[in-house]
Structures are given as C-alpha cells and as structure tokens.
Coordinates of C-alpha atoms and ligand atoms in Angstrom, one line a residue:
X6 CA -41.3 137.6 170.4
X7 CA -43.4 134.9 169.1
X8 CA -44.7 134.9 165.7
X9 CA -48.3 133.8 164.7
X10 CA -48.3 131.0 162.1
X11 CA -52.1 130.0 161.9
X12 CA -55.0 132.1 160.6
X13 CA -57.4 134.1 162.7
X14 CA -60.9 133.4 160.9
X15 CA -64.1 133.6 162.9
X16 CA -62.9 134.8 166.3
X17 CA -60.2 131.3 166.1
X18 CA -56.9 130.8 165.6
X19 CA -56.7 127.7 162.5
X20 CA -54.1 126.2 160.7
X21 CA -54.6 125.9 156.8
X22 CA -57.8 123.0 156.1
X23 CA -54.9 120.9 154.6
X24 CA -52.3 121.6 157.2
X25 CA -49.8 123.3 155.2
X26 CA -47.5 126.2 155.8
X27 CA -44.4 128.9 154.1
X28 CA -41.4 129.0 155.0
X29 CA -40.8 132.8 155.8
X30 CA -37.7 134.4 155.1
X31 CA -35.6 136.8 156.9
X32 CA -34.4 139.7 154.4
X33 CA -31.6 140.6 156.6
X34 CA -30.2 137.5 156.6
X35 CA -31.7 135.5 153.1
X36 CA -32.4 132.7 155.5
X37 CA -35.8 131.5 156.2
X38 CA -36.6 132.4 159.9
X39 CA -40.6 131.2 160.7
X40 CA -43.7 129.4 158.7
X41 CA -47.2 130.6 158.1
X42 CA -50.1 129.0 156.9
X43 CA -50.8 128.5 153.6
X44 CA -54.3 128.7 153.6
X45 CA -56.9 127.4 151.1
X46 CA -59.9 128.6 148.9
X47 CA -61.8 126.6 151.7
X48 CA -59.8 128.9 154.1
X49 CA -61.1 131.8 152.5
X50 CA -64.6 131.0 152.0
X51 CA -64.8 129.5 155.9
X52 CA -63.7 133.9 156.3
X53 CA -65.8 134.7 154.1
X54 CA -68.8 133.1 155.6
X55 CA -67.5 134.1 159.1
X56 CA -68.0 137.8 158.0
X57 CA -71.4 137.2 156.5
X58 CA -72.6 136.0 159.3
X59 CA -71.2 138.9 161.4
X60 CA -72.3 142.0 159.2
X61 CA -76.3 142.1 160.1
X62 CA -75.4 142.8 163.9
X63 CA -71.7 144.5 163.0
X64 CA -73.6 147.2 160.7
X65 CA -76.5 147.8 163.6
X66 CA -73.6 149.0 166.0
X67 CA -73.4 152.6 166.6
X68 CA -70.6 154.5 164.9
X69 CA -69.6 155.6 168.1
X70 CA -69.2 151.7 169.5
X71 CA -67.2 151.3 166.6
X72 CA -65.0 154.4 166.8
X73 CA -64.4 153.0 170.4
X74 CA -62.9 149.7 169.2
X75 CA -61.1 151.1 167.2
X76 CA -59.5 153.4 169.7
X77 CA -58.9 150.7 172.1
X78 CA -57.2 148.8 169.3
X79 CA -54.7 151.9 169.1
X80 CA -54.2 151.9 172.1
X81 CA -53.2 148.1 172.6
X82 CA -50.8 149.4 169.3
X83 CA -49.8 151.5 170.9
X84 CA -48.5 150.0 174.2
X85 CA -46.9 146.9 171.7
X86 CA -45.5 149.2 169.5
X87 CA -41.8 148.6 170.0
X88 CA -42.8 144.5 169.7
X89 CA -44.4 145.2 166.1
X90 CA -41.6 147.7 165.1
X91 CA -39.5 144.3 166.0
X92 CA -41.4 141.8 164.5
X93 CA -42.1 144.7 160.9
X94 CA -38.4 145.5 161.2
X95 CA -37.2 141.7 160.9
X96 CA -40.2 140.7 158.5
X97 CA -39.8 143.5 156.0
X98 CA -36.4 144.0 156.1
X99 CA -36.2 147.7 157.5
X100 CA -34.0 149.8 160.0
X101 CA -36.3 149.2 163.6
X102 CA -36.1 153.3 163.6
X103 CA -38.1 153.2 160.3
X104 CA -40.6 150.5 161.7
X105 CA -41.0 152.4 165.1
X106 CA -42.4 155.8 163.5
X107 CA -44.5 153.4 161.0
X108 CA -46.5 151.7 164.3
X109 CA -46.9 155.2 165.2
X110 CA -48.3 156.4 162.4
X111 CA -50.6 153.0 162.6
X112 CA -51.8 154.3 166.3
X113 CA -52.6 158.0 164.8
X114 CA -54.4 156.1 161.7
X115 CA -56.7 154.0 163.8
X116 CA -57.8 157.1 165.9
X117 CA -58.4 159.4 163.2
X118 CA -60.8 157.1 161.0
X119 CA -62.3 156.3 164.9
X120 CA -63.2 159.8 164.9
X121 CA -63.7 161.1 161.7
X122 CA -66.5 158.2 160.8
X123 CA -68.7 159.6 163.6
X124 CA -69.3 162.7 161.4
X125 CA -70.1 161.0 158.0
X126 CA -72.6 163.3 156.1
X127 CA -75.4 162.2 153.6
X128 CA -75.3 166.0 151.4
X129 CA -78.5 166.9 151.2
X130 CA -81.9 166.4 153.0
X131 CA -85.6 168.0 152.5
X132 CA -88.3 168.1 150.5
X133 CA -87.0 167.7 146.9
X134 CA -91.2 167.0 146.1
X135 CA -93.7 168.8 147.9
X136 CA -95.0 166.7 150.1
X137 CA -91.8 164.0 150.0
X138 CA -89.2 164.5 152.3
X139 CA -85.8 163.0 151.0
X140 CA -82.8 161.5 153.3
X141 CA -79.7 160.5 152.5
X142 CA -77.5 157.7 154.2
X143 CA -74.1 156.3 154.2
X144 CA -74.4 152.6 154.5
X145 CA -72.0 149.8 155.0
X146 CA -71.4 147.7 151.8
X147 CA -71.4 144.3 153.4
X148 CA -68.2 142.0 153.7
X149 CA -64.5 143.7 152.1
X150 CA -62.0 141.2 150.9
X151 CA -58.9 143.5 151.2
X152 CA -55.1 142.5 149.8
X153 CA -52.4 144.3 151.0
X154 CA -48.5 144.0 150.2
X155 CA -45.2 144.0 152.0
X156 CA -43.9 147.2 151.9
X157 CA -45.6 148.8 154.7
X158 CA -47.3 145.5 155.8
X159 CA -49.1 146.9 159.0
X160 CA -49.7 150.6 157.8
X161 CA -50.9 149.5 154.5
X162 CA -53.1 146.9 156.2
X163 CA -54.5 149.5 159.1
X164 CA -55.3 151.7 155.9
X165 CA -58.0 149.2 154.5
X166 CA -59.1 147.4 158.5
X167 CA -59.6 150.7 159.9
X168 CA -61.9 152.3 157.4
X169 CA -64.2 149.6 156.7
X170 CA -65.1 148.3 159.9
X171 CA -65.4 151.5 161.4
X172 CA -67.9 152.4 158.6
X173 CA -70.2 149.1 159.5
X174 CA -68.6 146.6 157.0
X175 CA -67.1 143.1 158.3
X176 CA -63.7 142.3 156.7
X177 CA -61.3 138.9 155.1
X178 CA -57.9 141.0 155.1
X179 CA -54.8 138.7 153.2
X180 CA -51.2 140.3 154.0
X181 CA -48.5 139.6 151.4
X182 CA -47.4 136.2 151.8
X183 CA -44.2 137.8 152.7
X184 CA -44.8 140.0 155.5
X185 CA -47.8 138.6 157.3
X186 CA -46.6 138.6 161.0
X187 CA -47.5 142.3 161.7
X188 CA -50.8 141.8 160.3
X189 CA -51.6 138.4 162.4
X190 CA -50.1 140.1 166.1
X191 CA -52.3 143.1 165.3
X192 CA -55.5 140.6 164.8
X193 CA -54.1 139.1 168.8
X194 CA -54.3 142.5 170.1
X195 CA -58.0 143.1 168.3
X196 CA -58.9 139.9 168.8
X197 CA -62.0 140.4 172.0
X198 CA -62.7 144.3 170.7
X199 CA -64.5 143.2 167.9
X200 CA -67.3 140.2 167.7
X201 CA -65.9 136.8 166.0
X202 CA -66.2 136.9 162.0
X203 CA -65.7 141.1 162.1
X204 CA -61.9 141.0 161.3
X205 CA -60.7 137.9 159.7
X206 CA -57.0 137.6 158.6
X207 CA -56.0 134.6 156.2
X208 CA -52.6 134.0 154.7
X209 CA -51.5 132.9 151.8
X210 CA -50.4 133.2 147.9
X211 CA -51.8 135.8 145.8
X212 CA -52.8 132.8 142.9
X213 CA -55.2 131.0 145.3
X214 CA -55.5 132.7 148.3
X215 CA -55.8 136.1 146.9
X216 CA -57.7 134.7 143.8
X217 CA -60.2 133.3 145.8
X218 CA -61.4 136.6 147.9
X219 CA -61.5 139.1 145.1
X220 CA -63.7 136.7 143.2
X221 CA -65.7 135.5 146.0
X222 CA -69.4 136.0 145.5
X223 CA -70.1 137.4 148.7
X224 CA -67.5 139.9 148.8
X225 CA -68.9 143.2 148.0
X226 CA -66.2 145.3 147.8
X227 CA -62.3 144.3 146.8
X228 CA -59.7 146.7 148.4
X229 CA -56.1 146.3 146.9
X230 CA -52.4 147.9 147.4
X231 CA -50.6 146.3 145.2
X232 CA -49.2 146.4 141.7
X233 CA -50.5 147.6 138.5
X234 CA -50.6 143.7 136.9
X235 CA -52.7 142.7 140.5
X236 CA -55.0 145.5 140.1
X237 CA -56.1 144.6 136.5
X238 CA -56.5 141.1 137.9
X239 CA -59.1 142.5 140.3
X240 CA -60.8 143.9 137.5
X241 CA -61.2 140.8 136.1
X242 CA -62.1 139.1 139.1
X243 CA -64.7 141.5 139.5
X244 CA -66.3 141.1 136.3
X245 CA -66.2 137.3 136.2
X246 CA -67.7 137.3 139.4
X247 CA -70.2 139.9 141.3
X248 CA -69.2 143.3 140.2
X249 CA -67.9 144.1 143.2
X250 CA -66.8 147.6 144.1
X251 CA -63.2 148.0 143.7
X252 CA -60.6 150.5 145.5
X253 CA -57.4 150.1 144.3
X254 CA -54.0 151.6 145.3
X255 CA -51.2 150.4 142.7
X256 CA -47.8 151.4 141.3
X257 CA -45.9 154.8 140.9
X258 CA -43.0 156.7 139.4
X259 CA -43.1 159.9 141.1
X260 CA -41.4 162.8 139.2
X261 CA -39.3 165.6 141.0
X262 CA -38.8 168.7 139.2
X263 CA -35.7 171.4 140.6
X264 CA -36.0 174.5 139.5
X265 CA -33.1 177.0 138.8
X266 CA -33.8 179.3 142.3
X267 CA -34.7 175.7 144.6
X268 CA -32.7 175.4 147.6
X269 CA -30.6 173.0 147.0
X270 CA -29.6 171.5 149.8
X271 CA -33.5 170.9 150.7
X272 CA -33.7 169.4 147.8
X273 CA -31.0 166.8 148.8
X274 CA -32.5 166.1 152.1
X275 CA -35.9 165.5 150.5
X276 CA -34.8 163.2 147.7
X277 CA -32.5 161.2 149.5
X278 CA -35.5 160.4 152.2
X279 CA -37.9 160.2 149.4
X280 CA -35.9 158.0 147.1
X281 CA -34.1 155.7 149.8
X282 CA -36.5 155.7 152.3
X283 CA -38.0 152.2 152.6
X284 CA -34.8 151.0 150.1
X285 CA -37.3 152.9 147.6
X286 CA -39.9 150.4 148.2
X287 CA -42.6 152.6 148.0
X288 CA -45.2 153.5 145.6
X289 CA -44.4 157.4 146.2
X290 CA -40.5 157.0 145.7
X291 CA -38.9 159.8 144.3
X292 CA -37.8 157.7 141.5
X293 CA -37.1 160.3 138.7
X294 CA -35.4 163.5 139.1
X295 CA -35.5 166.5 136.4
X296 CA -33.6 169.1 137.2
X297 CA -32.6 172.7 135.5
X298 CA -29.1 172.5 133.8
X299 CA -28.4 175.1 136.1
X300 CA -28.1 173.4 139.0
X301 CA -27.5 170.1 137.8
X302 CA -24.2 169.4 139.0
X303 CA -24.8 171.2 142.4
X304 CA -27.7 168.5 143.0
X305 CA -25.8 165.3 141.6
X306 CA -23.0 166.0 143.9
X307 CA -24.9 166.6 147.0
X308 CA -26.9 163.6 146.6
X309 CA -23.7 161.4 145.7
X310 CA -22.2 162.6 148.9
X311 CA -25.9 161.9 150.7
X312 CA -25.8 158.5 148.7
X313 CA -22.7 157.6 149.8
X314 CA -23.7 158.6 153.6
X315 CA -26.3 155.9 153.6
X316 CA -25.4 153.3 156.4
X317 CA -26.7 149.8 155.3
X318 CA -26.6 148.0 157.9
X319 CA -28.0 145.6 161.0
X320 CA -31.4 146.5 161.0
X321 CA -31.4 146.9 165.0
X322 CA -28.5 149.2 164.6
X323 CA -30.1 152.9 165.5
X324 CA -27.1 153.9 163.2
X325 CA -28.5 151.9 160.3
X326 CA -30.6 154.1 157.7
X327 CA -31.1 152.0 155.1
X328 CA -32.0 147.9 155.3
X329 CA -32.5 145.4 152.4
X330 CA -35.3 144.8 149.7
X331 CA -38.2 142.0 150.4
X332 CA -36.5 139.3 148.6
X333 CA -33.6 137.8 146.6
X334 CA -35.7 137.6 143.3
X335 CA -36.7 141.5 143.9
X336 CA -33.0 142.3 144.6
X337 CA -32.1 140.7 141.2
X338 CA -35.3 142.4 139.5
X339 CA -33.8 145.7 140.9
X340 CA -29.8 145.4 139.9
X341 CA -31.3 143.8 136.3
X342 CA -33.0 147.6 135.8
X343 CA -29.2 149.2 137.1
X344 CA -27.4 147.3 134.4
X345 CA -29.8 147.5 131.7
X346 CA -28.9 151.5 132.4
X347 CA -25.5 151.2 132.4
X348 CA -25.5 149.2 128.9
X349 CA -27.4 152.5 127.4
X350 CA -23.8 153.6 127.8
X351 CA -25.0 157.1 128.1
X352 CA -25.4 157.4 132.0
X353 CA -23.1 157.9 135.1
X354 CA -24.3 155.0 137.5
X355 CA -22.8 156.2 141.3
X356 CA -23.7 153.8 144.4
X357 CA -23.3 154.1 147.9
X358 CA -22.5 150.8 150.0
X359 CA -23.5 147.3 149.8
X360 CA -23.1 144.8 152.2
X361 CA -23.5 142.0 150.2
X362 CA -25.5 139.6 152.7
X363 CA -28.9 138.5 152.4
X364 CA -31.4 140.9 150.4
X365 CA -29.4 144.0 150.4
X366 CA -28.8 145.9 147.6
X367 CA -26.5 149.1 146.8
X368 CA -28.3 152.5 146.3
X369 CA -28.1 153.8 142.9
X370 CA -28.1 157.3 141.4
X371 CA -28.2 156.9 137.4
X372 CA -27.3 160.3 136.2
X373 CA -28.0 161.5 132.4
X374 CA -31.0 159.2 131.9
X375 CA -33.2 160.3 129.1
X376 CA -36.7 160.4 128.9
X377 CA -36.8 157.2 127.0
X378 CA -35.0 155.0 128.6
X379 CA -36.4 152.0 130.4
X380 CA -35.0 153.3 134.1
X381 CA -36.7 156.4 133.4
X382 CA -40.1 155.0 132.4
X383 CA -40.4 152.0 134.3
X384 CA -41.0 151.5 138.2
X385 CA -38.1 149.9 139.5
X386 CA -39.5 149.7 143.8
X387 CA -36.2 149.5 144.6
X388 CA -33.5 152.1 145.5
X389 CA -32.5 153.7 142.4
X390 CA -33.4 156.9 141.3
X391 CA -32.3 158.7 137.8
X392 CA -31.2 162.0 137.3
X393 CA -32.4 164.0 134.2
X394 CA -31.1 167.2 133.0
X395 CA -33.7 169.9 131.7
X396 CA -33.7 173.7 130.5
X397 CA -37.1 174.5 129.2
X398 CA -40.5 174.3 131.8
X399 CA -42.4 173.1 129.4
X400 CA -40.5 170.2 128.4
X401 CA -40.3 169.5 132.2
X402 CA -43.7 169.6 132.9
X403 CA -44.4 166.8 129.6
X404 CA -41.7 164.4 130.6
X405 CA -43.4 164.4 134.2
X406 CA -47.1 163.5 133.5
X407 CA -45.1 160.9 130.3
X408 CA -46.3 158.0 132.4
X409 CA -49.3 155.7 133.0
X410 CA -48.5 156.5 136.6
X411 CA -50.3 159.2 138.2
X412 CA -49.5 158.2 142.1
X413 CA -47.2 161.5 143.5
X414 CA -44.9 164.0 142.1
X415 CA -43.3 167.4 144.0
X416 CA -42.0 170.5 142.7
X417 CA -39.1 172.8 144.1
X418 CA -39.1 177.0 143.8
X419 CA -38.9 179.5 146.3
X420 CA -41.6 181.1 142.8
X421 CA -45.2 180.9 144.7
X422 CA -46.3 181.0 141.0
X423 CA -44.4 178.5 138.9
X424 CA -45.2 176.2 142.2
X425 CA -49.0 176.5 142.2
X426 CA -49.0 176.3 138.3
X427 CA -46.6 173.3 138.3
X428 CA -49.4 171.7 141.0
X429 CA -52.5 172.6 138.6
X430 CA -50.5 170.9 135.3
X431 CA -48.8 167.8 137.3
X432 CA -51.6 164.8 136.3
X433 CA -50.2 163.6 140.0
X434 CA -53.0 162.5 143.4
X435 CA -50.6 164.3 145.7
X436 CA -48.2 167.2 144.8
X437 CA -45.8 168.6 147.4
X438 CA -43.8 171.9 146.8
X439 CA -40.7 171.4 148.8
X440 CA -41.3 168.2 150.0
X441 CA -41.5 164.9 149.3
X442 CA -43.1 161.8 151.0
X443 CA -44.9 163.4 154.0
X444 CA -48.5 161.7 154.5
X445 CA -50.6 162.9 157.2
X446 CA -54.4 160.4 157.8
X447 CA -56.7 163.3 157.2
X448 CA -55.2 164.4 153.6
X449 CA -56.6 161.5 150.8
X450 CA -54.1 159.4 148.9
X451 CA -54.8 158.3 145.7
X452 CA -53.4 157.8 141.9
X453 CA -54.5 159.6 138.6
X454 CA -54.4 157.3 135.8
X455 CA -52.9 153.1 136.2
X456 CA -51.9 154.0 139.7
X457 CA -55.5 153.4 140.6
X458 CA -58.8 154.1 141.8
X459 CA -60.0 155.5 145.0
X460 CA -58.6 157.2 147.8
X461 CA -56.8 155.7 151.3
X462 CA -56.4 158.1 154.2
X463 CA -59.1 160.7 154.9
X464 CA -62.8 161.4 154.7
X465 CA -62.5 159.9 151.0
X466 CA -61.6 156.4 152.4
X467 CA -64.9 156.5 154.7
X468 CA -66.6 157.4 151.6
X469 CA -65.4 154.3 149.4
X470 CA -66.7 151.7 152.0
X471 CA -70.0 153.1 152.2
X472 CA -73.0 152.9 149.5
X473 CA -75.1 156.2 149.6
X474 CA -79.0 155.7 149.7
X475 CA -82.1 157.6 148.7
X476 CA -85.2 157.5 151.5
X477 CA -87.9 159.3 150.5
X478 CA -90.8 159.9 152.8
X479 CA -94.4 160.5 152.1
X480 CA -94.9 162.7 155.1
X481 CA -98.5 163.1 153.9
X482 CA -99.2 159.5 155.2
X483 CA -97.0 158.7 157.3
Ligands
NAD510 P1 -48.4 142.7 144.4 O1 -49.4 143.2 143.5 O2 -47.5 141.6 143.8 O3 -49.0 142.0 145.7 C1 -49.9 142.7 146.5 C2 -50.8 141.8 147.2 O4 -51.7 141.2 146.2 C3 -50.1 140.6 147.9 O5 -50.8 140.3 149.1 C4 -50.3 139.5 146.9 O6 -50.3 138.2 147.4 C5 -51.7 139.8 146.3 N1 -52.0 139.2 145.0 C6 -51.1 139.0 144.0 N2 -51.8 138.5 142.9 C7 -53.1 138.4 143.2 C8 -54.3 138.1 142.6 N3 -54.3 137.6 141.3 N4 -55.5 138.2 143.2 C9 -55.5 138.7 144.5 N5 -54.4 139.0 145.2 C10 -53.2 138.9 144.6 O7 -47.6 143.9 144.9 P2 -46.3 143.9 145.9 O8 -45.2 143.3 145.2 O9 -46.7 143.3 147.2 O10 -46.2 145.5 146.2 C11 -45.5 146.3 145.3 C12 -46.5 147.0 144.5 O11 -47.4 147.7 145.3 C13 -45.7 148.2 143.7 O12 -46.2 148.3 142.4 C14 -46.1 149.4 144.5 O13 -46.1 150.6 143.8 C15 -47.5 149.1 144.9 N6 -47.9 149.9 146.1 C16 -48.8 150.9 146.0 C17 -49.1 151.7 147.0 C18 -50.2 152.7 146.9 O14 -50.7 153.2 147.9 N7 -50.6 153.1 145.7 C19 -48.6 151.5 148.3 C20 -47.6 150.4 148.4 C21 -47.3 149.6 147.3

C-alpha cells in the first residue's frame, strides 16, 4: 500500500511550490507513519486556476457523460475498496470492519448523485406573459472550493466531489490535514475519468491552505464539514472576499429521548452504535441521553454492560469494535470534558476499556448529568455520552432543542403518536424513531440552527451546486 504524498492539481501529481511536507501520524500507534505536502497559497491558486480553466468545457458536458464518470469512478472504488478501507482504517484510526462498509457506502454515494443529477428539474415552464414563454435552468456555479475533515475522510469528501462535478461545476477539494490519504488514492483512481483541472485535491493546514480557497476570488461556492468555529470563519471569508455561496455542515449534540414503554434493549443496541460508533467522532453521535425515570436504571445497566463489551483493540482485528480518536491533543480535549464531569461531583462516570497506547481513549457513560452542565451542553466528538434522568414530556422535549445544535436527534415509543409529535417539536435536520445513525444517499442531511446551512445527500445537495436561471422568450419574434 503506497501512500500519495504530493498534490494532484491540474491532471499532475506536485509537491508543495516550496517543497515542504507533514509528518502524518498513525492514531493507532501515536507514531508518525508517512508525510504529505504542505501546500501553499500558490498551491491553491495554481488549483484554482486549473479549474477555471476547466469549467467552460466541464459545464458543456452532458449530464449523462458526467453521470458516467462518475459511475466508473465507483466502480474503480469499488474494486480498491478493501486498499482504502486499509489505508482509512490506519489514517483515521478505525476498526478496518468500520472503514470497509464506509467505502461502500462511498461506491453507493457516487452512483446515486450519477443518477439522480440526470433528472434535475427547473419547476415551472410556460407562458407566464402572453406572448413570453419562460424556462427555467439549473446551472453549474463555476469552481467549488470544498474542506472536508477527518472523521469520515473519504465519505465526507465523496459527499462534496460527487455532487458538484456531476452538476457541471469543476472542484479544489482540501482533506483534513490529518487524513488526507483516502482522499489523494481516490483522485489516482479518478485521475483519466475526468479532464485535467476538473478534480483538484491540495493538502494542507486549515490557516493557509484552507484560508486561501474559501477566500479565493474565483471560488464561487465554499463547501465545508467541519466545526462550528471553521464555519463562521467561512462566513467571513466569504464576505471579505466574493460572497461566495456557502454550504456548510458543522457540529452536533444529538439528543435521545426513552420513553417509559421503549424497548429497551433496542434502545441499548442503538445508543451504543450511535454513541461509540466512530469512538463518537461524529457530528450525529448520540451524545446526550434523557430517559423516563422509569426506565432509567434498566437503560444505564444495559449500556454499562454494552460499554464494557466494547473491544478496543488492533484496528485489523475483525474482533476490534472500537479504535482510537484522530489525535493525542483530541484525546486530552476529550478526557479534559470526562473530568470536568466528574469534579461536578454529582455524576456516576462508568468506562469500558482502555488500552492506553497511542490515541485511544476509554468510553465513557456519565450518568446523572444535568441539563446545565458543561458535558451535557457542549460537543465533546469523542466517546462519551451522558445520561439524564426525566419524568415530565414537556421538560424532555425543552432540554432537547436547549442547544445551538440542530444536526440529529431520535425518539423511542412503541406510541405512533408521542413519536410523530416528538418528530414535529424536535428543532433537529434528521429525526429517527427507533433508530439512530442510519443514513441512506437519497434522504438530505442537514442542521437546524449553528449546525449549519444546506443539505448533503439527496436531490437537495444537487440543488446547492446549481444557480437557477430565468429565460424568457419572445416567441412573437423569435
Ligand atoms: P475542523 O473545522 O477543525 O476542520 C475541518 C476542515 O476545515 C479541515 O480540513 C481543516 O483543515 C479546515 N479548516 C480549519 N480552519 C479553516 C479555515 N479557517 N479556513 C478553511 N478551512 C479550515 O473540524 P474537524 O476537527 O476536522 O471535524 C470535527 C468537526 O466537524 C466537529 O465539530 C463535527 O461535528 C463536524 N462534522 C460535521 C459533520 C456534518 O455533516 N454536519 C460531519 C462530520 C464532522
């Protein structure tokens, strides 16, 4: 498995313009393992120009010779899928079982959005004005400057390359400086389906790198999945610079409310894979539970015995279901949050293992938090959850839209009613009932409130990278 360590920017591979490179490290281990180059505000307007150059002919294509890329691309995924899954799996820090159904889900991504942008829909066309007939388009915006981050680094990545070139638009995309590997393999698989300067990937820092394409003149639209803090520095950028459209996917603090009459043990099952999957790096993390008094205890011991289940582990172990966080300062950021709980002095904390070798980190249950409290009100991206008791609906439902987040939340009853009215008062982008954490690419995904702007996934993501325009025709003379 070789790893990438120079850009791909017009069709090329290049190192940095000054030369230099990252050490990348390995999260299993805490050891650096590989470099990539650091690239340059040169770096990103050379990509930058690149796609410029490319859009006038890369917007004339047919959707359909677009879609077809883009299905060839999944299907070169497709047959390297268990080589990303490796190269994700050592890069991110995840169990290879994780980062195996994660290229999958990168395969079905690419050939939804191949198919579903062949059926894009202007609303409305006639004669609005006798005499004046009206057509509406969906066109292609021009050059995307996309940032992605290292949670998910190829799924979050396919979720802003797939959309806008398909649409017509040519694209600068910068992985997190700390997972760029997927990102750069997936540009060698891509790299003679699309003409030179239609997909550039450049590496680097958020500060510079980053910096540099959100604010970048030329860049018409800035897509980000990120965190709250890098979203409102897009805003800026965009001001300061062009007004560039913005689509923005950022933080979470996703509420799960048990009801007296839930099942349960579904509701264990469901947690646990909602609030550990990914070590809880994930912007949908089930990250604070309310639950009836009722069942309170019931819940907090099936999830300490689920908790204490958890095998962390070598991430090539198929036994392993849990791996580390991204790095050693996120691992401290994460334990910091567990004992700032634990000096409230009015929670239980219970943990499951810990190896105690690179960036692993024990997973936390912190039962008895109150609304208040920091753990409780603050996204922690880690795996911790807290456990809050409750005994009136009401009260529930307040605590659970008490956030500036507005990313996920679910809901469990076997009541049909309490359910649906739970899903109408939750201030959430995606409710489950039942569930937690399931995404499928034709369903939008999407925060309320600081969580963001826009939608990935569906119909809605086509939408974003497109500008509607107006024709109107004086059929009288022409
Ligand atoms: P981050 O905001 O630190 O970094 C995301 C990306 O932005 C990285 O590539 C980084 O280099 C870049 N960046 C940082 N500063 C920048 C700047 N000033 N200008 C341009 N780019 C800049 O986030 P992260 O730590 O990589 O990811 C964790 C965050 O992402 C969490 O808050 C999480 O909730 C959120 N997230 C959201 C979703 C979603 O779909 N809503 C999905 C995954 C992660």
């Amino acid at each position: 498995m070789t790893l990438r360590s120079e850009m791909f920017i017009d069709g090329e591979w290049v190192a940095a313009s000054n030369g230099a490179v990252d050490p990348v490290n390995e999260p299993a281990t805490g050891q650096p393992y590989a470099e990539v180059a650091h690239g340059t505000v040169e770096d990103v307007d050379r990509a930058v120009a690149a796609a410029e150059r490319a859009f006038p002919a890369w917007s004339k294509t047919a959707p359909g010779e677009r879609a077809l890329a883009l299905l060839r691309l999944a299907d070169r995924v497709e047959e390297a899928q268990e080589e990303l899954a490796q190269i994700e799996s050592q890069n991110a820090g995840k169990p290879v079982s994780l980062a195996r159904e994660e290229m999958g889900m990168v395969v079905e991504h690419f050939r939804y959005f191949a198919g579903a942008a062949r059926s894009l829909e202007g609303r409305a066309a006639g004669e609005f004005v006798p005499g004046k007939m009206s057509i509406i388009r969906r066109d292609p915006l021009g050059v995307i400057g996309s940032v992605a981050p290292w949670n998910y680094p190829l799924l979050m990545a396919t979720w802003k390359i797939a959309p806008a070139l398909v649409t017509g638009n040519t694209l600068v995309l910068k992985p997190s400086e700390h997972t760029p590997f997927s990102a750069l393999r997936l540009a060698e698989l891509a790299a003679d389906l699309f003409p030179a300067g239609v997909l550039n990937i450049v590496t680097g820092d958020g500060e510079d790198v980053g910096a540099r394409l959100v604010s970048h003149p030329d860049v018409r639209m800035s897509s980000l999945t990120g965190s709250v803090e890098t979203g409102r520095a897009l805003m800026h950028a965009s001001a300061d610079s062009n007004l560039k459209r913005l689509h923005l996917e950022l933080g979470g603090k996703a509420p799960v409310l048990i009801y007296p009459d839930a099942n349960i043990d579904l509701a264990v099952e469901k947690i646990m894979e909602g609030a550990f999957g990914n070590s809880g790096q994930d912007c949908m993390a089930a990250s604070r539970i309310y639950v009836h008094e009722s069942v309170h205890d019931d819940l907090v011991a099936g999830l300490y015995k689920s908790v204490q289940k958890l095998n962390l582990g070598p991430l090539n172990d198929e036994n392993t279901t849990m791996g580390t966080v991204i790095t050693a300062e996120h691992r401290d950021r994460i334990e910091g949050f567990v004992e700032r709980a634990r000096a409230t002095g009015h929670v239980d904390i219970l943990q499951g293992d810990n190896p105690g070798v690179g960036f692993y980190t024990a997973p936390t249950l912190v039962v008895g938090a109150l609304q208040s409290d920091e753990i409780v009100r603050q996204e922690v991206f880690g795996p911790v959850t807290s456990i809050t008791k409750f005994t009136d609906h009401d009260d529930v439902l307040g605590w659970a839209n008490d956030t500036e987040y507005g990313l996920a939340a679910s809901v469990f009853t076997k009541d049909v009613a309490r359910a649906l009215s739970a899903s109408t008062d939750l201030q959430f982008g995606t409710v489950w009932i039942n569930d937690h954490l399931p995404i499928t690419p034709e369903m939008p995904h999407g925060g309320f409130k600081q969580s963001g702007n826009g939608k990935d996934m569906s119909i809605y993501a086509l939408e974003e990278y497109t500008e509607i325009k107006h024709v109107m025709v004086n059929i009288e003379e022409s």
